[in-house]
mmCIF file of C-alpha atoms in Angstrom:
data_model
loop_
_atom_site.group_PDB
_atom_site.id
_atom_site.type_symbol
_atom_site.label_atom_id
_atom_site.label_comp_id
_atom_site.label_asym_id
_atom_site.label_seq_id
_atom_site.Cartn_x
_atom_site.Cartn_y
_atom_site.Cartn_z
ATOM 1 C CA MET A 1 -33.687 191.035 350.738
ATOM 2 C CA LYS A 2 -30.459 190.287 352.608
ATOM 3 C CA ILE A 3 -31.563 186.770 353.550
ATOM 4 C CA GLU A 4 -32.597 186.000 349.975
ATOM 5 C CA ARG A 5 -29.329 187.462 348.621
ATOM 6 C CA GLN A 6 -27.226 185.430 351.033
ATOM 7 C CA ALA A 7 -29.161 182.272 350.171
ATOM 8 C CA LYS A 8 -28.456 182.993 346.486
ATOM 9 C CA ILE A 9 -24.756 183.522 347.285
ATOM 10 C CA LEU A 10 -24.602 180.063 348.870
ATOM 11 C CA GLU A 11 -26.330 178.569 345.856
ATOM 12 C CA LEU A 12 -23.957 180.341 343.463
ATOM 13 C CA ILE A 13 -20.743 179.281 345.206
ATOM 14 C CA VAL A 14 -21.934 175.677 345.351
ATOM 15 C CA LYS A 15 -22.859 175.566 341.661
ATOM 16 C CA ASN A 16 -20.017 177.735 340.299
ATOM 17 C CA GLU A 17 -16.306 178.105 340.878
ATOM 18 C CA ILE A 18 -16.262 181.695 342.084
ATOM 19 C CA GLY A 19 -12.953 183.073 343.311
ATOM 20 C CA THR A 20 -13.417 186.844 343.498
ATOM 21 C CA GLN A 21 -15.934 189.302 344.873
ATOM 22 C CA GLU A 22 -16.274 190.777 341.401
ATOM 23 C CA GLU A 23 -17.254 187.375 339.950
ATOM 24 C CA LEU A 24 -19.753 186.890 342.763
ATOM 25 C CA THR A 25 -21.231 190.370 342.268
ATOM 26 C CA ALA A 26 -21.625 189.683 338.530
ATOM 27 C CA LYS A 27 -23.343 186.333 339.162
ATOM 28 C CA LEU A 28 -25.699 187.993 341.654
ATOM 29 C CA GLU A 29 -26.602 190.630 339.072
ATOM 30 C CA GLU A 30 -27.293 187.891 336.500
ATOM 31 C CA ALA A 31 -29.629 186.327 339.081
ATOM 32 C CA GLY A 32 -31.493 189.622 339.525
ATOM 33 C CA PHE A 33 -29.836 190.902 342.700
ATOM 34 C CA ASN A 34 -28.410 194.428 342.664
ATOM 35 C CA ALA A 35 -25.504 194.397 345.104
ATOM 36 C CA THR A 36 -22.402 196.513 345.353
ATOM 37 C CA GLN A 37 -18.975 195.020 345.915
ATOM 38 C CA ALA A 38 -19.081 196.445 349.461
ATOM 39 C CA THR A 39 -22.371 194.636 350.144
ATOM 40 C CA VAL A 40 -20.956 191.381 348.789
ATOM 41 C CA SER A 41 -17.869 191.863 350.948
ATOM 42 C CA ARG A 42 -20.056 192.274 354.066
ATOM 43 C CA ASP A 43 -22.110 189.209 353.085
ATOM 44 C CA ILE A 44 -18.936 187.136 352.682
ATOM 45 C CA ARG A 45 -17.765 188.212 356.132
ATOM 46 C CA GLU A 46 -21.158 187.603 357.804
ATOM 47 C CA MET A 47 -21.557 184.223 356.125
ATOM 48 C CA LYS A 48 -18.000 183.241 357.064
ATOM 49 C CA LEU A 49 -17.172 182.237 353.510
ATOM 50 C CA THR A 50 -13.589 181.268 352.918
ATOM 51 C CA LYS A 51 -11.430 180.491 349.903
ATOM 52 C CA VAL A 52 -9.904 177.091 349.233
ATOM 53 C CA ALA A 53 -7.725 175.886 346.398
ATOM 54 C CA ASP A 54 -9.258 173.404 343.985
ATOM 55 C CA GLY A 55 -7.292 170.584 342.357
ATOM 56 C CA ALA A 56 -5.739 172.992 339.841
ATOM 57 C CA GLY A 57 -4.690 175.439 342.567
ATOM 58 C CA LYS A 58 -7.369 177.989 341.671
ATOM 59 C CA LEU A 59 -9.000 179.664 344.692
ATOM 60 C CA ARG A 60 -12.764 179.550 345.106
ATOM 61 C CA TYR A 61 -15.273 180.505 347.786
ATOM 62 C CA VAL A 62 -16.752 177.815 350.013
ATOM 63 C CA ALA A 63 -19.088 177.973 352.989
ATOM 64 C CA PHE A 64 -17.475 177.584 356.362
ATOM 65 C CA ARG A 65 -18.878 174.602 358.227
ATOM 66 C CA SER A 66 -20.849 176.133 361.069
ATOM 67 C CA THR A 67 -21.345 174.452 364.388
ATOM 68 C CA GLU A 68 -24.848 173.537 365.476
ATOM 69 C CA ASP A 69 -24.839 176.497 367.909
ATOM 70 C CA ASP A 70 -23.853 178.903 365.104
ATOM 71 C CA MET A 71 -26.683 177.607 362.935
ATOM 72 C CA ASN A 72 -29.233 177.836 365.753
ATOM 73 C CA GLU A 73 -28.232 181.481 366.311
ATOM 74 C CA LYS A 74 -28.743 182.147 362.596
ATOM 75 C CA TYR A 75 -32.206 180.584 362.682
ATOM 76 C CA ILE A 76 -33.119 182.648 365.750
ATOM 77 C CA HIS A 77 -31.862 185.769 363.969
ATOM 78 C CA ILE A 78 -33.997 184.987 360.897
ATOM 79 C CA PHE A 79 -37.028 184.349 363.113
ATOM 80 C CA LEU A 80 -36.563 187.647 364.955
ATOM 81 C CA ASP A 81 -35.927 189.637 361.757
ATOM 82 C CA GLY A 82 -39.155 188.457 360.147
ATOM 83 C CA PHE A 83 -41.470 188.124 363.153
ATOM 84 C CA VAL A 84 -44.404 190.541 363.534
ATOM 85 C CA SER A 85 -46.944 188.766 365.771
ATOM 86 C CA MET A 86 -48.427 185.413 366.709
ATOM 87 C CA ASP A 87 -51.765 184.033 367.850
ATOM 88 C CA ASN A 88 -53.296 180.646 368.248
ATOM 89 C CA ALA A 89 -56.438 179.004 366.972
ATOM 90 C CA GLY A 90 -56.560 175.887 369.137
ATOM 91 C CA ASN A 91 -53.615 173.741 368.156
ATOM 92 C CA ILE A 92 -52.736 175.969 365.190
ATOM 93 C CA LEU A 93 -50.087 178.630 365.772
ATOM 94 C CA VAL A 94 -50.463 181.535 363.350
ATOM 95 C CA VAL A 95 -47.317 183.640 362.939
ATOM 96 C CA LYS A 96 -47.460 186.950 361.060
ATOM 97 C CA THR A 97 -44.212 188.075 359.420
ATOM 98 C CA VAL A 98 -42.817 190.958 357.453
ATOM 99 C CA SER A 99 -44.083 190.715 353.872
ATOM 100 C CA GLY A 100 -42.093 188.157 351.892
ATOM 101 C CA MET A 101 -40.453 186.610 354.971
ATOM 102 C CA ALA A 102 -42.905 183.833 355.879
ATOM 103 C CA MET A 103 -41.009 181.089 354.035
ATOM 104 C CA ALA A 104 -37.679 182.026 355.644
ATOM 105 C CA VAL A 105 -39.220 182.275 359.124
ATOM 106 C CA ALA A 106 -41.046 178.960 358.671
ATOM 107 C CA ALA A 107 -37.807 177.278 357.606
ATOM 108 C CA ALA A 108 -36.077 178.781 360.645
ATOM 109 C CA LEU A 109 -38.819 177.471 362.951
ATOM 110 C CA ASP A 110 -38.529 174.020 361.369
ATOM 111 C CA HIS A 111 -34.756 173.970 361.899
ATOM 112 C CA MET A 112 -34.988 175.197 365.484
ATOM 113 C CA ASP A 113 -36.345 171.726 366.317
ATOM 114 C CA PHE A 114 -39.334 172.600 368.457
ATOM 115 C CA PRO A 115 -40.875 169.177 369.191
ATOM 116 C CA GLU A 116 -44.307 170.805 369.497
ATOM 117 C CA ILE A 117 -44.411 171.647 365.773
ATOM 118 C CA VAL A 118 -45.750 168.868 363.572
ATOM 119 C CA GLY A 119 -45.436 170.901 360.365
ATOM 120 C CA SER A 120 -45.692 174.387 358.898
ATOM 121 C CA ILE A 121 -47.240 176.037 355.870
ATOM 122 C CA ALA A 122 -46.060 179.492 354.782
ATOM 123 C CA GLY A 123 -47.531 182.093 352.484
ATOM 124 C CA ASP A 124 -46.162 185.575 351.877
ATOM 125 C CA ASP A 125 -46.571 186.999 355.372
ATOM 126 C CA THR A 126 -48.360 184.281 357.337
ATOM 127 C CA ILE A 127 -47.292 180.907 358.720
ATOM 128 C CA MET A 128 -49.630 178.241 360.035
ATOM 129 C CA CYS A 129 -47.929 175.711 362.299
ATOM 130 C CA ALA A 130 -49.758 172.531 363.206
ATOM 131 C CA ILE A 131 -49.041 171.884 366.892
ATOM 132 C CA ARG A 132 -49.597 168.591 368.697
ATOM 133 C CA SER A 133 -52.050 169.980 371.282
ATOM 134 C CA LEU A 134 -53.449 173.207 372.726
ATOM 135 C CA ASP A 135 -51.110 172.842 375.729
ATOM 136 C CA ASP A 136 -48.141 172.496 373.366
ATOM 137 C CA THR A 137 -49.299 175.620 371.496
ATOM 138 C CA VAL A 138 -49.320 177.639 374.717
ATOM 139 C CA SER A 139 -45.907 176.214 375.680
ATOM 140 C CA LEU A 140 -44.392 177.027 372.275
ATOM 141 C CA MET A 141 -45.789 180.560 372.342
ATOM 142 C CA GLY A 142 -44.058 181.022 375.712
ATOM 143 C CA LYS A 143 -40.733 179.818 374.279
ATOM 144 C CA LEU A 144 -41.038 182.151 371.282
ATOM 145 C CA LYS A 145 -41.969 185.103 373.532
ATOM 146 C CA LYS A 146 -38.782 184.498 375.541
ATOM 147 C CA LEU A 147 -36.721 184.651 372.333
ATOM 148 C CA ILE A 148 -38.438 187.886 371.340
ATOM 149 C CA GLU A 149 -37.951 189.467 374.779
ATOM 150 C CA LYS A 150 -34.193 188.735 374.672
ATOM 151 C CA ARG A 151 -33.948 190.868 371.540
#
């Protein structure tokens, strides 16, 4: 839920001029997310949102430009949060996730730039990654296991 809420927060601050936590909390509620002001405050801190003045001097939230390393850490975090198990069927890597997390984990895998992955398809709790070869599948599974073991 947190990942979806934070994605919605980014969408809201891009599409709307939101300058207070109260405004953001109200917009989230309109979008179907129940969040307290304290939760929104934590999200703002975690997402490194900042306020800037627009042309009229009114403050509004904007997303801090993350470095590539910051983004890679976020993708790894999303992968680890949603990951349950993985197996291969030849050159197909099948990743099981927490229910509802497959899309987020697949997007994270895509952005982590593993050259072995040709493409991914995600359902609710399962991802199928097309891998270039069986050897690449084994190699990728080793890389992912190292990420999981560092947890």
